[in-house]
């Protein structure tokens, strides 16, 4: 089900109608996200963070990510959503932010299966457009980072896929010229130190050409959060990390 919901519970206008420059999009930007609910979001931040603190940090990261995604011109922004928004931290802000995107529910299954299904759904909603997928744990990404990755997929003669490796061995971005081709990674084990390498092998084994993007640190632990904030992440994330994990805000910019 596709949702266009505002904080008041009324329907929002279609993203393309509210943004005329997106009526003929060159690409789709997909965020795989789940509701930042205490005890269910970013639990590896605990300790030293409390479950409430971790959920607040997760909410801030998601809000900063949505700002970056919605600032990229000539794309359709989408969110594959899991969890109860009503129970989320910073609920009102998230409701307003999600009003700027097309939101649809994630399907059941393993993470790999949910990723494949999300790409397939984007292919139905934005037919013929390449898609770049990110998560909600790289709040250091800006519009230029996302536009640069998409440019590779849009360019004639460019790669079939792009993959952004993460410091922990996973990946932070997966882009497909044809979203249906994401099926190649559906059975790759996730949340392992070799997930990124295994994903790259799976894509190439499927006959796809792959451009590897720069390596980034995603936020899983408190150390990650502090390092990402210090390197210059989004303003909400930086402020929440400073407030929840200690240290002045200026120390984490």
Coordinates of C-alpha atoms in Angstrom, one line a residue:
X1 CA 0.0 0.0 0.0
X2 CA 1.3 3.5 -0.9
X3 CA 0.7 6.2 1.7
X4 CA 0.7 9.9 1.4
X5 CA -0.1 10.8 5.0
X6 CA 0.4 14.0 7.0
X7 CA 0.6 14.5 10.7
X8 CA -3.1 15.3 10.8
X9 CA -4.0 12.0 9.2
X10 CA -5.2 13.6 5.9
X11 CA -4.0 12.6 2.5
X12 CA -1.0 14.5 1.0
X13 CA -0.7 15.3 -2.6
X14 CA 1.4 13.0 -4.8
X15 CA 5.1 13.8 -4.6
X16 CA 5.3 14.5 -8.3
X17 CA 2.3 16.8 -8.2
X18 CA 3.8 18.8 -5.3
X19 CA 7.2 19.0 -7.1
X20 CA 6.7 19.8 -10.8
X21 CA 10.4 19.2 -11.5
X22 CA 9.8 15.5 -10.6
X23 CA 7.1 14.9 -13.1
X24 CA 9.6 13.5 -15.5
X25 CA 12.2 12.0 -13.1
X26 CA 15.5 10.7 -14.2
X27 CA 15.9 8.3 -11.3
X28 CA 14.4 7.1 -8.0
X29 CA 16.0 7.4 -4.6
X30 CA 14.9 4.7 -2.1
X31 CA 15.4 4.7 1.6
X32 CA 14.9 1.5 3.5
X33 CA 13.7 2.5 6.9
X34 CA 12.0 1.4 10.1
X35 CA 10.2 3.3 12.8
X36 CA 12.7 4.6 15.4
X37 CA 11.0 3.0 18.4
X38 CA 12.7 2.7 21.8
X39 CA 14.0 -0.8 22.3
X40 CA 13.7 -1.7 18.6
X41 CA 16.0 0.9 16.8
X42 CA 19.7 1.1 17.0
X43 CA 19.9 -1.3 19.9
X44 CA 23.7 -1.7 19.4
X45 CA 24.1 1.8 20.7
X46 CA 23.1 0.5 24.1
X47 CA 25.1 0.8 26.3
X48 CA 26.2 3.6 26.7
X49 CA 22.9 5.0 25.2
X50 CA 19.6 4.1 26.7
X51 CA 16.9 2.6 24.4
X52 CA 15.2 6.0 24.3
X53 CA 18.5 7.7 23.4
X54 CA 19.2 5.2 20.7
X55 CA 15.8 5.7 19.1
X56 CA 16.2 9.5 19.2
X57 CA 19.5 9.2 17.4
X58 CA 17.9 6.9 14.9
X59 CA 15.1 9.3 14.3
X60 CA 17.6 12.2 13.8
X61 CA 19.6 10.1 11.3
X62 CA 16.5 9.4 9.3
X63 CA 15.3 13.0 9.3
X64 CA 18.7 14.2 8.0
X65 CA 18.7 11.4 5.4
X66 CA 15.3 12.4 4.2
X67 CA 16.4 16.0 3.9
X68 CA 19.3 14.9 1.7
X69 CA 17.2 12.7 -0.5
X70 CA 14.5 15.3 -1.0
X71 CA 17.1 17.9 -2.0
X72 CA 18.3 15.9 -5.0
X73 CA 16.7 17.4 -8.1
X74 CA 14.8 15.4 -10.8
X75 CA 14.4 12.3 -8.8
X76 CA 11.4 10.6 -7.1
X77 CA 12.1 10.0 -3.4
X78 CA 10.6 6.8 -1.9
X79 CA 10.7 5.1 1.5
X80 CA 10.2 1.4 2.1
X81 CA 8.8 1.5 5.6
X82 CA 8.6 -1.0 8.5
X83 CA 7.2 -0.5 12.0
X84 CA 4.7 1.7 13.7
X85 CA 5.1 5.4 13.0
X86 CA 2.7 6.2 15.9
X87 CA 5.2 4.8 18.4
X88 CA 8.3 6.5 16.8
X89 CA 10.5 9.1 18.5
X90 CA 10.1 12.5 16.9
X91 CA 6.9 11.3 15.4
X92 CA 5.5 14.7 14.3
X93 CA 8.7 15.6 12.5
X94 CA 8.8 12.3 10.8
X95 CA 5.2 12.5 9.6
X96 CA 5.9 15.9 8.0
X97 CA 9.2 14.6 6.4
X98 CA 7.5 11.4 5.1
X99 CA 4.8 13.6 3.4
X100 CA 7.5 14.7 0.9
X101 CA 8.1 11.1 -0.3
X102 CA 6.2 8.1 -1.6
X103 CA 6.0 5.6 1.2
X104 CA 5.1 2.0 0.9
X105 CA 5.3 -1.0 3.3
X106 CA 8.2 -3.3 3.3
X107 CA 7.3 -6.9 2.6
X108 CA 7.9 -9.8 5.1
X109 CA 11.0 -11.9 4.8
X110 CA 14.7 -11.7 5.3
X111 CA 16.5 -8.4 4.8
X112 CA 17.7 -9.6 1.4
X113 CA 14.2 -10.5 0.4
X114 CA 12.8 -7.2 1.6
X115 CA 15.5 -5.3 -0.4
X116 CA 14.6 -7.2 -3.6
X117 CA 10.9 -6.6 -3.1
X118 CA 11.5 -2.9 -2.4
X119 CA 13.4 -2.5 -5.7
X120 CA 10.7 -4.4 -7.6
X121 CA 8.1 -2.1 -6.1
X122 CA 10.1 1.0 -7.1
X123 CA 10.3 -0.5 -10.6
X124 CA 6.5 -0.6 -10.7
X125 CA 6.0 2.9 -9.3
X126 CA 8.7 4.6 -11.4
X127 CA 9.0 2.4 -14.5
X128 CA 12.1 2.7 -16.6
X129 CA 14.1 4.7 -13.9
X130 CA 17.3 3.5 -12.2
X131 CA 17.1 3.3 -8.4
X132 CA 19.6 4.1 -5.7
X133 CA 18.9 2.6 -2.3
X134 CA 20.3 3.7 1.0
X135 CA 19.4 3.1 4.6
X136 CA 18.9 5.4 7.6
X137 CA 22.3 5.0 9.2
X138 CA 24.5 7.2 7.0
X139 CA 23.4 10.7 8.0
X140 CA 26.7 12.1 6.7
X141 CA 25.4 11.7 3.1
X142 CA 24.5 14.9 1.3
X143 CA 22.6 15.6 -1.9
X144 CA 25.8 15.8 -4.0
X145 CA 26.8 12.3 -2.8
X146 CA 23.5 10.8 -3.9
X147 CA 23.4 12.7 -7.2
X148 CA 26.9 11.6 -8.0
X149 CA 26.0 7.9 -7.5
X150 CA 22.9 8.3 -9.5
X151 CA 24.7 10.0 -12.4
X152 CA 26.7 6.8 -12.9
X153 CA 23.5 4.8 -13.4
X154 CA 21.9 7.4 -15.6
X155 CA 24.9 7.9 -17.9
X156 CA 24.8 6.1 -21.3
X157 CA 27.2 3.2 -21.1
X158 CA 27.4 3.4 -17.4
X159 CA 27.5 0.5 -15.0
X160 CA 24.5 -1.8 -14.4
X161 CA 24.9 -1.4 -10.7
X162 CA 26.7 0.7 -8.1
X163 CA 27.7 -0.6 -4.6
X164 CA 28.9 1.5 -1.7
X165 CA 31.0 -0.5 0.7
X166 CA 30.8 0.2 4.5
X167 CA 33.7 0.1 6.9
X168 CA 32.2 -2.8 8.8
X169 CA 32.2 -5.0 5.7
X170 CA 28.6 -4.4 4.7
X171 CA 27.4 -1.8 2.2
X172 CA 25.7 1.6 2.5
X173 CA 24.3 2.0 -1.0
X174 CA 23.0 -0.3 -3.8
X175 CA 22.1 1.2 -7.1
X176 CA 20.5 -0.6 -10.1
X177 CA 20.0 0.6 -13.6
X178 CA 17.2 -2.0 -13.8
X179 CA 15.7 -2.4 -10.3
X180 CA 14.5 -5.9 -11.2
X181 CA 18.2 -7.0 -11.3
X182 CA 18.3 -6.6 -7.5
X183 CA 17.0 -10.1 -7.4
X184 CA 20.7 -11.2 -7.7
X185 CA 21.4 -10.3 -4.1
X186 CA 18.2 -11.7 -2.4
X187 CA 20.0 -14.7 -0.9
X188 CA 23.2 -12.9 0.2
X189 CA 23.6 -13.2 4.0
X190 CA 23.4 -9.8 5.7
X191 CA 24.8 -8.2 8.8
X192 CA 28.1 -10.0 8.4
X193 CA 31.7 -8.8 7.9
X194 CA 31.7 -10.3 4.3
X195 CA 28.2 -9.0 3.2
X196 CA 29.7 -6.3 1.0
X197 CA 32.1 -8.7 -0.7
X198 CA 29.4 -11.3 -1.1
X199 CA 27.0 -8.8 -2.6
X200 CA 29.6 -7.6 -5.1
X201 CA 30.3 -11.2 -6.1
X202 CA 26.5 -11.9 -6.5
X203 CA 26.0 -8.9 -8.7
X204 CA 29.0 -9.8 -10.9
X205 CA 28.0 -13.4 -11.1
X206 CA 24.6 -12.3 -12.5
X207 CA 26.5 -10.7 -15.4
X208 CA 26.2 -7.1 -14.1
X209 CA 28.9 -4.5 -14.4
X210 CA 29.4 -2.8 -11.0
X211 CA 31.0 0.5 -10.1
X212 CA 32.2 0.5 -6.5
X213 CA 31.6 3.8 -4.7
X214 CA 33.7 5.3 -1.9
X215 CA 33.7 3.5 1.5
X216 CA 31.7 5.1 4.3
X217 CA 31.1 4.3 7.9
X218 CA 27.5 3.5 8.8
X219 CA 26.1 4.0 12.3
X220 CA 25.8 0.8 14.3
X221 CA 27.6 1.4 17.6
X222 CA 28.2 4.4 19.8
X223 CA 31.8 4.7 18.5
X224 CA 30.4 4.8 14.9
X225 CA 27.9 7.5 16.0
X226 CA 30.6 9.7 17.5
X227 CA 33.0 9.3 14.6
X228 CA 30.3 10.0 12.0
X229 CA 29.1 13.1 13.9
X230 CA 32.6 14.4 14.3
X231 CA 33.2 13.9 10.5
X232 CA 30.3 16.2 9.7
X233 CA 26.9 14.5 9.6
X234 CA 23.5 16.2 9.4
X235 CA 22.6 18.8 12.0
X236 CA 19.9 16.7 13.8
X237 CA 22.1 13.7 14.1
X238 CA 25.1 15.7 15.3
X239 CA 23.0 17.4 18.0
X240 CA 21.4 14.2 19.2
X241 CA 24.7 12.4 19.4
X242 CA 26.1 15.3 21.4
X243 CA 23.1 15.3 23.7
X244 CA 22.8 11.5 24.2
X245 CA 26.4 10.3 24.1
X246 CA 28.1 13.2 25.7
X247 CA 30.3 16.1 24.7
X248 CA 29.6 19.6 23.4
X249 CA 27.8 19.9 20.1
X250 CA 30.8 21.7 18.6
X251 CA 33.0 18.7 19.3
X252 CA 31.0 16.5 16.9
X253 CA 30.8 18.8 13.9

